XYZ file of C-alpha atoms in Angstrom:
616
model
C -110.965 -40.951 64.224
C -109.832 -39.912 67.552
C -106.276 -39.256 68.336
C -106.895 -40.276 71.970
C -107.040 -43.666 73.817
C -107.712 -44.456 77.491
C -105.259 -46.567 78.672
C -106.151 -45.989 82.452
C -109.474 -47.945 82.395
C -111.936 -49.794 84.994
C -114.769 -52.244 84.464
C -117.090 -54.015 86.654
C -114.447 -56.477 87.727
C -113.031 -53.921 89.718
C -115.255 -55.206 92.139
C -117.674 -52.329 93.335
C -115.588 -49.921 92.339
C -115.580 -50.091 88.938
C -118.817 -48.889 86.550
C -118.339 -49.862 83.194
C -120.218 -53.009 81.997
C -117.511 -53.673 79.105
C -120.495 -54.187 75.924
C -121.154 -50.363 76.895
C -117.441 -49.619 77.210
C -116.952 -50.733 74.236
C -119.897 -49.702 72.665
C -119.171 -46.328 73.386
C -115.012 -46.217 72.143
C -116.873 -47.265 68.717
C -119.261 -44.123 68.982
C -115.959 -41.724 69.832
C -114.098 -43.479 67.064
C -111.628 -44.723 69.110
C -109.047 -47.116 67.477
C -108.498 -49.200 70.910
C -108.827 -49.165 74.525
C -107.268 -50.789 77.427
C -108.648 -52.938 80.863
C -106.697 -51.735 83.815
C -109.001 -53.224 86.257
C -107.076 -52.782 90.129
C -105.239 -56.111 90.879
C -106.531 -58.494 89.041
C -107.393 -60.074 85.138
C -110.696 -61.121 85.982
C -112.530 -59.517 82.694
C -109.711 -59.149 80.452
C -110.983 -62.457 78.366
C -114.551 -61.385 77.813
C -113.244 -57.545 76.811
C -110.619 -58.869 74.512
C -113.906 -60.473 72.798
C -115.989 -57.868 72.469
C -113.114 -55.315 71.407
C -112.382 -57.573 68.309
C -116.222 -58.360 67.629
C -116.024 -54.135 67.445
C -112.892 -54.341 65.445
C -111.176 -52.067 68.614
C -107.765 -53.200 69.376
C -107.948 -54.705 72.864
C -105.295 -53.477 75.261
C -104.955 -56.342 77.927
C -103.307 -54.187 81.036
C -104.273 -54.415 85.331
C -103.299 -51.857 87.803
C -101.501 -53.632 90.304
C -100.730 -52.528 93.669
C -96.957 -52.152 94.504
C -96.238 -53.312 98.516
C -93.915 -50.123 100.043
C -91.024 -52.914 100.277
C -91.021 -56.701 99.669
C -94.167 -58.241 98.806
C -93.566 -60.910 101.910
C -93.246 -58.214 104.496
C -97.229 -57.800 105.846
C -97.278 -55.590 108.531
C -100.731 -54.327 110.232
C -101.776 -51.123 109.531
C -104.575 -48.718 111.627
C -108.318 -50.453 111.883
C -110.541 -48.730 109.343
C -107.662 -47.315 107.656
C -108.590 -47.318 103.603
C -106.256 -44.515 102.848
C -103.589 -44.648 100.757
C -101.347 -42.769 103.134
C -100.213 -44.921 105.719
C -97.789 -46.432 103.792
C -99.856 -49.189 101.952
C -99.120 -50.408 98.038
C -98.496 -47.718 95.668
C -100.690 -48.069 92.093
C -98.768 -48.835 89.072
C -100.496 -49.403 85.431
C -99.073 -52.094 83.168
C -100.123 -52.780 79.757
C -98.867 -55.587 77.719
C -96.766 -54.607 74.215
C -97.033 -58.181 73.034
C -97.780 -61.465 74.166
C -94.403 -61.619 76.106
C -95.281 -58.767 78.305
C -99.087 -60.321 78.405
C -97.947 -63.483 80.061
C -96.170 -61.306 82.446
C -98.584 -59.228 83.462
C -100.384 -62.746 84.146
C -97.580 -63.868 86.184
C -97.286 -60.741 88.201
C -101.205 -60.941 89.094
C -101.063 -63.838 90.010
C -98.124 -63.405 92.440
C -99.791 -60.687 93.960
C -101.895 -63.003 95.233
C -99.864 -66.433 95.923
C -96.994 -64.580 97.545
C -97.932 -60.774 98.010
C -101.503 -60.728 99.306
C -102.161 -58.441 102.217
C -105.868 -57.081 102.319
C -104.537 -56.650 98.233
C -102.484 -58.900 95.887
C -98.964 -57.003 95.711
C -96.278 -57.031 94.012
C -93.014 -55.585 94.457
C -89.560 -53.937 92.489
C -88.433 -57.633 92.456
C -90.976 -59.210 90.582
C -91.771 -56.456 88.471
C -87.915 -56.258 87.257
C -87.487 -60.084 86.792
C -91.235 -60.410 84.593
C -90.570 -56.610 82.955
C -90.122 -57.519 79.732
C -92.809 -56.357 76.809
C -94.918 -54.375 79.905
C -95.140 -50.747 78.939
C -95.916 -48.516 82.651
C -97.386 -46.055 83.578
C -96.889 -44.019 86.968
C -100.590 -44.339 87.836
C -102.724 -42.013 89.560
C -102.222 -39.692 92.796
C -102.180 -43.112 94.558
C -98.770 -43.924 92.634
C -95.076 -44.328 93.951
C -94.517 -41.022 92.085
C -97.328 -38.972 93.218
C -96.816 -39.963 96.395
C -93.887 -38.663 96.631
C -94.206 -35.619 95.062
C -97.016 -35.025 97.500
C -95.012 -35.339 100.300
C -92.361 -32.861 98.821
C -89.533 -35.824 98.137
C -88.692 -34.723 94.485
C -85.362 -36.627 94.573
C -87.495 -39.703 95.664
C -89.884 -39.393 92.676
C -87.132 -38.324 90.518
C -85.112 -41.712 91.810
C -88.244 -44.103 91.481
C -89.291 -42.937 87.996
C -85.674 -43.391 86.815
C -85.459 -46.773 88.077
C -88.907 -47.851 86.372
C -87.355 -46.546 83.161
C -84.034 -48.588 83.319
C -86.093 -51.597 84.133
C -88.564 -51.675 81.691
C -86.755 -49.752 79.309
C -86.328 -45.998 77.923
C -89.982 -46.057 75.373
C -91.549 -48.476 78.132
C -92.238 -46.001 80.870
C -94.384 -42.859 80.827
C -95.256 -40.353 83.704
C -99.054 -40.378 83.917
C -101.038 -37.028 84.124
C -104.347 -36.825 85.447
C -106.479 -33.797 85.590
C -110.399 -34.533 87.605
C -110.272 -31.145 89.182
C -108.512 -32.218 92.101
C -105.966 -29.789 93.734
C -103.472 -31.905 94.679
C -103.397 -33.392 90.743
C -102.137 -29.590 89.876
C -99.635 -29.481 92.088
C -98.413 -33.039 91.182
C -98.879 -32.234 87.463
C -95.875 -29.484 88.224
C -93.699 -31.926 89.296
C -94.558 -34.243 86.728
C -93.686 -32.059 83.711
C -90.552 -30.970 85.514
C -89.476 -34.745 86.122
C -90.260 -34.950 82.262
C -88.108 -32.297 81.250
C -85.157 -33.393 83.274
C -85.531 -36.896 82.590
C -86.883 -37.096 79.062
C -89.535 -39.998 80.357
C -92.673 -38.610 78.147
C -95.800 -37.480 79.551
C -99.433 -39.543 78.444
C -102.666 -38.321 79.693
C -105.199 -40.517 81.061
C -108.528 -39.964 82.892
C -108.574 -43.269 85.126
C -111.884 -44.127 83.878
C -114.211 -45.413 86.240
C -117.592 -44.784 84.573
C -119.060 -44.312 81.610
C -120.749 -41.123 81.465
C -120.607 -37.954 83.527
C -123.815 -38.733 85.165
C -123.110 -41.938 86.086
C -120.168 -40.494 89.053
C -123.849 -41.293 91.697
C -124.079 -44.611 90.243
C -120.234 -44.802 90.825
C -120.622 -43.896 94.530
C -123.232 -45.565 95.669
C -121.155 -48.801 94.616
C -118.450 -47.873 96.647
C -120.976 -47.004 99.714
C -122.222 -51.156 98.985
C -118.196 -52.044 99.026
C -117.760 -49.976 102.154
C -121.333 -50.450 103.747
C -121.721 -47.020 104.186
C -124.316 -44.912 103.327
C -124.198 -42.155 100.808
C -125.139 -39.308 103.349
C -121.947 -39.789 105.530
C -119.159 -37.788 105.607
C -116.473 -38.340 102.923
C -112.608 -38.721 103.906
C -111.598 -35.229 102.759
C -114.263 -33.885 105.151
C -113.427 -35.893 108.094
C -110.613 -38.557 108.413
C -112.980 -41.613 109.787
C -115.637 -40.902 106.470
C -116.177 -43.104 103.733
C -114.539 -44.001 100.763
C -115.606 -41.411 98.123
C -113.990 -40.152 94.729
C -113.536 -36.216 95.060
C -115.252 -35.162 91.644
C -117.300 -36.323 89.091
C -114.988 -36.700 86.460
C -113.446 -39.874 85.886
C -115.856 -40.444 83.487
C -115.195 -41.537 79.000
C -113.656 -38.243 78.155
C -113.501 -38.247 74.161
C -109.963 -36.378 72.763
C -111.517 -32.708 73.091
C -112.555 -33.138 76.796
C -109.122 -34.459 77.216
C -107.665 -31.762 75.117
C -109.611 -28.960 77.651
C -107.727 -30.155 80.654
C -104.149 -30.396 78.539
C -104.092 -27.294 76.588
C -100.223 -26.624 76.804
C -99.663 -31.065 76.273
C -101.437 -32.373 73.632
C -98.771 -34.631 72.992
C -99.357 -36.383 75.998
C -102.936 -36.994 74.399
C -101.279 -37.497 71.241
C -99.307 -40.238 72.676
C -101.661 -42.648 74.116
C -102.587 -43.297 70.402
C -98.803 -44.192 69.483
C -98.804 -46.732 72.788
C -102.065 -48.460 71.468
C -100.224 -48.752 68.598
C -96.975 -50.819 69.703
C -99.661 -52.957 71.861
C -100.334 -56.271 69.969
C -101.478 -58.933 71.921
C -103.031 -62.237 69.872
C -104.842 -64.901 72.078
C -105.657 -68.116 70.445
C -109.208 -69.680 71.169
C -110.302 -73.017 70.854
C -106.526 -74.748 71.003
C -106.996 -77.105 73.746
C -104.186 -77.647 76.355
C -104.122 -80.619 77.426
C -101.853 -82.879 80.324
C -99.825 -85.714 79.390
C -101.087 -88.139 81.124
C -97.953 -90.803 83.011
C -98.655 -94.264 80.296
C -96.646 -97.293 81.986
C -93.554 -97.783 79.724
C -94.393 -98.977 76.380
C -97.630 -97.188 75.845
C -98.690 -93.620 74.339
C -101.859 -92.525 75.717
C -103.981 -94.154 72.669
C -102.619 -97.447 72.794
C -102.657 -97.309 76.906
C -106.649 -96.469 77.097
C -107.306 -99.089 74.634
C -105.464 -101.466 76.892
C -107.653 -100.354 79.867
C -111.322 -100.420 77.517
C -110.071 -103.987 76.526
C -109.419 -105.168 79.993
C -112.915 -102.963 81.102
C -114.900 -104.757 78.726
C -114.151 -108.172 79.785
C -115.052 -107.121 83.640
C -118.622 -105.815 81.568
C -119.413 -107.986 78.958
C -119.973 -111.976 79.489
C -119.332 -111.809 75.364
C -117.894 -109.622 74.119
C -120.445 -108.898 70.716
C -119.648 -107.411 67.474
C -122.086 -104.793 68.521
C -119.658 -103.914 71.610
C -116.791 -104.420 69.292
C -118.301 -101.685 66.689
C -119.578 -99.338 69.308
C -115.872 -98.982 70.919
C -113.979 -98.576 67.547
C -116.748 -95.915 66.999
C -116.002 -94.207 69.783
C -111.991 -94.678 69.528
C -112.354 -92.740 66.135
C -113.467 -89.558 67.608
C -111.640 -89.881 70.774
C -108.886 -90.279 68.902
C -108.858 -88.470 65.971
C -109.922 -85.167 68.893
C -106.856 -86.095 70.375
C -108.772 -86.979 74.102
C -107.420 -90.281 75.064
C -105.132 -88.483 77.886
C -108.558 -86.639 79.071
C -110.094 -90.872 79.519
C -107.366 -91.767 81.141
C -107.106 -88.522 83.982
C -110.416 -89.455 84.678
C -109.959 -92.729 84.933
C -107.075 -92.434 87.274
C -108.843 -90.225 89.612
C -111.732 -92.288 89.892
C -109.674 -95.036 90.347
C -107.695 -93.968 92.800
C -111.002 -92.944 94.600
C -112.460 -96.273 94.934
C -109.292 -97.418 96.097
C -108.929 -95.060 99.057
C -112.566 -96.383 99.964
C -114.065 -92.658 98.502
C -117.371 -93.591 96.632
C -118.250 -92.293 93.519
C -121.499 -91.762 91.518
C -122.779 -93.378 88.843
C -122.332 -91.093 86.192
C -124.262 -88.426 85.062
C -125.269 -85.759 82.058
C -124.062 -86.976 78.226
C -121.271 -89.184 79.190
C -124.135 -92.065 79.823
C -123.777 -92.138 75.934
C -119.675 -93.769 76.402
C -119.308 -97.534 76.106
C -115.564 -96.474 76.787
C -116.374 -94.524 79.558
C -118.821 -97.443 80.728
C -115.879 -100.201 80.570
C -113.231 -97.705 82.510
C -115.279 -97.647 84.954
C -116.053 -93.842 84.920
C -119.792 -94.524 85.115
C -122.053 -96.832 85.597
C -124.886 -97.062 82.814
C -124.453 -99.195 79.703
C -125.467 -97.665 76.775
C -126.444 -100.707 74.921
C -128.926 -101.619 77.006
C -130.246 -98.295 77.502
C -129.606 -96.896 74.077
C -127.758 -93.991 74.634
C -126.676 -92.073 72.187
C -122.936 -91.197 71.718
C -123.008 -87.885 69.691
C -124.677 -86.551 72.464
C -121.318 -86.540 74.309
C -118.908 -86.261 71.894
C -118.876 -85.369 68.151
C -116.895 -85.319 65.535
C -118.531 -81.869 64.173
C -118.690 -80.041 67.362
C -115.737 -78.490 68.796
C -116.404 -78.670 72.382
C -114.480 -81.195 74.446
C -115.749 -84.162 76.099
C -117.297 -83.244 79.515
C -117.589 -85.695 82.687
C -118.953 -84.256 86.036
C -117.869 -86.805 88.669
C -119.839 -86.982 91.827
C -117.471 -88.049 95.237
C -118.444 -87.889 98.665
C -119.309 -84.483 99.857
C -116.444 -84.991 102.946
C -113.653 -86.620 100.518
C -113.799 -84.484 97.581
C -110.656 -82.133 98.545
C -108.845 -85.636 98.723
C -109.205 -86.417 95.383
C -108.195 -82.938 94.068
C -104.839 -83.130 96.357
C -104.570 -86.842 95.134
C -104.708 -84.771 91.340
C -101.976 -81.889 92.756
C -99.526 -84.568 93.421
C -99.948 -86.652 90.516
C -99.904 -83.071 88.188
C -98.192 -81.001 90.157
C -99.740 -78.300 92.217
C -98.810 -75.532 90.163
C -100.824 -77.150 87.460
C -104.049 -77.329 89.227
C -106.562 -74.893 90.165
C -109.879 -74.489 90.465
C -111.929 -71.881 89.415
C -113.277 -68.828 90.233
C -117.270 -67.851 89.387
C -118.545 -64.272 89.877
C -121.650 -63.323 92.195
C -124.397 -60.680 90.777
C -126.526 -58.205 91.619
C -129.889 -59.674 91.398
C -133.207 -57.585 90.998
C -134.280 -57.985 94.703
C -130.658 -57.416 95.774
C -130.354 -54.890 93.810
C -133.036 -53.082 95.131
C -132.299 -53.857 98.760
C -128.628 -52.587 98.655
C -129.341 -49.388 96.914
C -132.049 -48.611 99.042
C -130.025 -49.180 102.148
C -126.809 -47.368 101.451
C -129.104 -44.736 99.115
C -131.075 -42.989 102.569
C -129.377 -41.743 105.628
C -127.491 -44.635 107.771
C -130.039 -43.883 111.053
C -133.108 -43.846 108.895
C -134.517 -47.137 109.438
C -137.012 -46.310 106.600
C -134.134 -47.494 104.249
C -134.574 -51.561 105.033
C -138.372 -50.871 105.065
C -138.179 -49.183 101.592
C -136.280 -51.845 100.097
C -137.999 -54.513 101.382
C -141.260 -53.015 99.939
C -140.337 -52.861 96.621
C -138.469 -56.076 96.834
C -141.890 -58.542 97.773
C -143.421 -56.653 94.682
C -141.286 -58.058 92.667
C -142.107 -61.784 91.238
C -140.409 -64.490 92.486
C -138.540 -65.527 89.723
C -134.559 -65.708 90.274
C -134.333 -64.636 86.267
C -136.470 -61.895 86.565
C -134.934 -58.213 85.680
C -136.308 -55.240 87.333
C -137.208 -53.889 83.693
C -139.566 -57.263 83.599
C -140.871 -56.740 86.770
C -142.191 -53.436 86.073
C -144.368 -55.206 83.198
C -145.267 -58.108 85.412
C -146.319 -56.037 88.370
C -149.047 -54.166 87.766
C -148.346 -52.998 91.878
C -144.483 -52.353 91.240
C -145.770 -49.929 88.563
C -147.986 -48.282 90.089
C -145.581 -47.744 93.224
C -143.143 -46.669 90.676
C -145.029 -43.934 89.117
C -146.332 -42.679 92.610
C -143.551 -42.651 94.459
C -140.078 -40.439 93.463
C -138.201 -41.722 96.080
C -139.227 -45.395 94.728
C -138.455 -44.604 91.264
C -134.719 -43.368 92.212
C -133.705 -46.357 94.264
C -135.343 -48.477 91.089
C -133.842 -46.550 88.589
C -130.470 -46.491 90.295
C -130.861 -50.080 91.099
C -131.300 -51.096 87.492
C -127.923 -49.570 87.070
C -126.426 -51.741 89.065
C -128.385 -54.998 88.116
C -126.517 -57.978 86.948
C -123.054 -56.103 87.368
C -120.432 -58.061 89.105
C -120.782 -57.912 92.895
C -117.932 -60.583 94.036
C -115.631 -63.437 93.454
C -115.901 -66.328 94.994
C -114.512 -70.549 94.206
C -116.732 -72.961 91.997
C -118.041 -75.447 93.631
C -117.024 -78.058 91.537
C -114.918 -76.952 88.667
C -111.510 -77.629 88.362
C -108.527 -77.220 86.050
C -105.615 -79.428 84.691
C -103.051 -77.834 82.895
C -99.845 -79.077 80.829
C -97.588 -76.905 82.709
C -98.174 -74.027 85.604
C -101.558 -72.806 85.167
C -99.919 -69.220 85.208
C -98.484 -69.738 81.624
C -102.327 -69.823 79.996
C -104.586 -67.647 82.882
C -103.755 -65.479 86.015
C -104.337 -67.496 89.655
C -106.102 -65.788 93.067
C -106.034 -67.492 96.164
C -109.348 -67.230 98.315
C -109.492 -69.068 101.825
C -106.776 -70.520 101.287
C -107.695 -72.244 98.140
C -105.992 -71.149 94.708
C -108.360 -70.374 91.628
C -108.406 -69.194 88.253
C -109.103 -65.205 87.884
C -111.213 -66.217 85.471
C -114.576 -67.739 85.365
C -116.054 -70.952 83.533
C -116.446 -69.649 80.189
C -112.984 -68.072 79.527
C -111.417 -70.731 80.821
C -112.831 -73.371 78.766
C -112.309 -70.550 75.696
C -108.645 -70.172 76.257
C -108.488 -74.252 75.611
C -107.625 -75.614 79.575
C -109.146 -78.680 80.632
C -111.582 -78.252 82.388
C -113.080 -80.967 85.015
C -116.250 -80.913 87.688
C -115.387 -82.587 90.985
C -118.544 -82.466 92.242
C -118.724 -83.545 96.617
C -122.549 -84.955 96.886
C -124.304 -85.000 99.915
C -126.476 -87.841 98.939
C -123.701 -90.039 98.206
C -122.192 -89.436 101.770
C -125.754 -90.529 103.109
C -125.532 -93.475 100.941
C -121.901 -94.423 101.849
C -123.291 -93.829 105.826
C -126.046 -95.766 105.710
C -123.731 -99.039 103.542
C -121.926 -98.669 106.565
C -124.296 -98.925 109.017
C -126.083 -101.859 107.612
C -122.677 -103.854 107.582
C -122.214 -103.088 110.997
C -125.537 -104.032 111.920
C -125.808 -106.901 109.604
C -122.630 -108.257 109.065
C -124.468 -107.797 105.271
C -121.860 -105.744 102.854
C -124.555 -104.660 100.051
C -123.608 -103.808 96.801
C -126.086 -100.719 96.274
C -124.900 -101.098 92.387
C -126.035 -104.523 92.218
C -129.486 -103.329 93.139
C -131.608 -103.495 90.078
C -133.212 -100.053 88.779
C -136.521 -101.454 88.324
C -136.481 -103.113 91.703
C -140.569 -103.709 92.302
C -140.134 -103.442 96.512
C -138.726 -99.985 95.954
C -141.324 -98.577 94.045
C -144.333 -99.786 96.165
C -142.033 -97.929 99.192
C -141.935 -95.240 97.766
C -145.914 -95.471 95.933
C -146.666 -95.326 99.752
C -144.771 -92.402 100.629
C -142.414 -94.679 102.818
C -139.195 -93.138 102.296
C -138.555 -92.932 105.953
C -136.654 -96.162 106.776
């Protein structure tokens, strides 16, 4: 088994930067033997779910960890910096590794990326030597690479400065919590900063740990690597690079920061194998246990004298009247049904949020849609009012919403106006509390067209116009199907193939585009989904805010895993037509229709629209 670990490791969620599809990362710390790895992804938690997942499925102990940018002083002070200036020079945040010892130091780490963003965000989330002392405990650090506090200043010839900085990281997070980070990608200024590393070690007993700041998998994967950071920088691979000329593009000075096993490591640290040694006694103290499928739910505010079970039954009791001329023993059986699953699942609070909202909707003259997916199958649902179709009369089937042998939680997607929805979330912020709600982020990908079109345009020289023309031509051989891979297209496409074959310059930008396919290209906001949680939502995931609008880091799926309630807010253009056009005929008309009250099987609307008269 090998006796080293990267701790200093990025995936695909560090957006076009990092290369390592985490099935394959983890796939290949099985091959080496490793007993763990760590995520380190730059600034943010956004994979850290879906690799803790796959690490146990591999039995390899998952090391939840981010680098997060440090800001020069506080994290509120934003000042501009030079147009175009990437560098890491002018004064910008400093990198700094954390990795969680236990779930203490876990939700820190959550806290702190998500701070980075509410409070610290300026063209990156940052934190600063506030935050990072008051949410230090169970973090272990490490100094980070040459774009560290540390480095920095040993590069500028300020040894008291890194001597200072590295002893006040060690009295924060304590004397076995902080390690000086050596790095060795044949880079000269890493030898030089090495030096002073071992001599801070020696005079300050912080231990040394080697890492590699993985970025790709393999070795020959570092053209893979650059061409994403020519997409992320929309530059093309031919241009200059920064150590060549100060205006060039971002580009990483070697090909090695690639899955080193212990004896490539051990090559580059002949004279400090315990600073390989060490990264295996780290992954050792780092024990982080996430629970999945415990559901955290919001207590929703009952009037005095109710719970939430006896409060929704009040409500289904007074809905059923408002439903029901007579009330039958069939309605009667159908809502105790229900009320023993609901119940027994513990969901009467998740009824009664949604019948709040929706409530509170059609009160403040927002409409809302009728109802749709599984929930059609709720007689409770049907009396509160949270949609619209009886399921007597249409005999819908319960279990298809909610079961007493699945786990999954009930699921309602509510349809508002297209123009009103943000009023209903802020009308769920102040009922919850803001710091409780948040919506949630989803993830862009590199499609097979897109794929092909990016690589080919950043893959050729910038003025060689050839490049849009290339990728376009292998693009409109490729089927339209928005599921299709490129590996599929090649069998569908008996003109892709042949093109393939013929062509080397077309089989590089394919081949290097199939690299690149269905990685993670950039974050963006749900359009509907939306979370409710029990307390602030930074206690169960880590927050972002984009435009102004704060999200989960995490997507769908690991939300709903890590047991938050999850709701779909959907804004519908069609029901802002229909709420326009209600209006207009009142005004008109002096008529105020009830479009409900309109019978489905309404003969004049069907001959309408049997003539194709859909126009009036």
């Amino acid at each position: 088994m090998s006796k080293f670990v990267h701790l200093h490791l990025h995936t695909e969620y560090s957006l076009l930067d990092g290369a390592c599809r985490i099935n394959d990362l983890v796939k290949k710390a099985k091959q080496l033997g490793m007993p763990a790895i760590a995520i380190t992804d730059h600034g943010n938690m956004h994979g850290y779910v879906d690799f803790y997942k796959a690490c146990k499925a591999a039995d390899i102990k998952p090391i939840i960890g981010c680098e997060v940018y440090v800001a020069p002083g506080s994290r509120f002070i934003k000042k501009s910096r030079k147009k175009n200036d990437n560098s890491e020079t002018y004064g910008g945040p400093a990198h700094l590794v954390l990795l969680a010892e236990n779930n203490t130091g876990y939700k820190n780490i959550m806290k702190l990326c998500s701070l980075g963003y509410t409070e610290g965000f300026y063209y990156k989330p940052r934190v600063d030597h506030e935050i990072l002392e008051k949410y230090s405990e169970g973090i272990i650090v490490l100094s980070a690479c040459l774009g560290g506090e540390i480095p920095r200043a040993l590069m500028s010839k300020k040894y008291d400065e890194a001597k200072k900085v590295a002893l006040w990281y060690q009295n924060v997070f304590g004397k076995n919590n902080y390690f000086l980070e050596i790095q060795d990608h044949g880079i000269a200024a890493q030898k030089d900063v090495n030096e002073g590393l071992y001599k801070l070690s020696v005079e300050t007993g912080i231990p040394l740990v080697a890492t590699n700041d993985t970025h790709y998998i393999e070795k020959e994967d570092s053209l893979f690597h650059d061409l994403l950071l020519c997409i992320q920088t929309k530059r093309s691979i031919f241009e200059p690079s920064r150590d060549e000329n100060p205006s060039g593009r971002m580009k990483f000075p070697s090909d090695e920061f690639w899955f080193k096993d212990y004896d490539d490591m051990a090559k580059l640290f002949p004279n400090h194998l315990e600073a390989l040694d060490i990264t295996e006694k780290i992954a050792e103290r780092c024990n982080v246990e996430i629970e999945f499928g415990n559901y955290h739910l919001p207590k929703f505010p009952c009037p005095e004298g109710y719970n939430e079970q006896t409060y929704l039954r009040q409500l289904v009791n007074e809905g059923l009247k408002q439903r029901y001329p007579e009330i039958t023993q069939e309605v009667l059986d159908r809502v105790e049904t229900e009320f023993a699953v609901i119940e027994k699942k513990g969901f009467s609070g998740y009824f009664l949020i949604v019948w709040d909202f929706i409530n509170w909707s059609r009160n403040n003259g927002i409409r809302v849609g009728p109802g749709r997916g599984s929930v059609a199958g709720s007689i409770i649902a049907f009396a509160l009012g949270i949609m619209e179709i009886d399921p007597l009369k249409y005999n819908t089937l319960f279990e298809r919403f909610l079961d007493f042998n699945r786990p999954d939680p009930p699921d309602i997607d509510v349809d508002f106006l297209d123009n009103r929805r943000d009023e209903v979330i802020e009308y769920v912020k102040e009922k919850y509390g803001a710091d409780r709600v948040a919506q949630i982020a989803t993830f862009g990908t590199f499609g097979a067209k897109g794929s092909v079109k990016d690589v080919a345009r950043y893959l050729l020289p910038k003025e060689d116009k050839m490049n849009l023309v290339m990728g376009d031509k292998i693009a409109e051989l490729i089927p339209e199907n928005p599921k299709i891979t490129l590996q599929k297209a090649l069998e569908e496409s008996p003109d892709l193939m042949a093109l393939y074959k013929s062509d080397p310059q077309v089989r590089k930008i394919y081949d290097l585009a199939r690299k690149i396919e269905g990685l993670a290209r950039h974050s963006s906001v749900h359009a509907a989904a939306v979370v409710i949680a029990p307390e602030t939502v930074t206690n169960y995931a880590p927050v972002l805010v984009k435009n102004g609008i704060v999200s989960t880091q995490l997507s769908k799926n690991p939300v709903e895993s890590l047991g938050l309630l999850k709701m779909d807010f959907l804004g519908l253009r069609t029901l802002t037509i229909i709420s326009d056009t209600l209006e207009n005929i009142k005004m008109d008309t002096g008529e105020d229709l009830d479009i409900d009250a309109i019978p489905l099987d309404d003969r004049k609307s069907y001959e309408m629209l049997g003539e194709g008269d859909t126009s009036r």
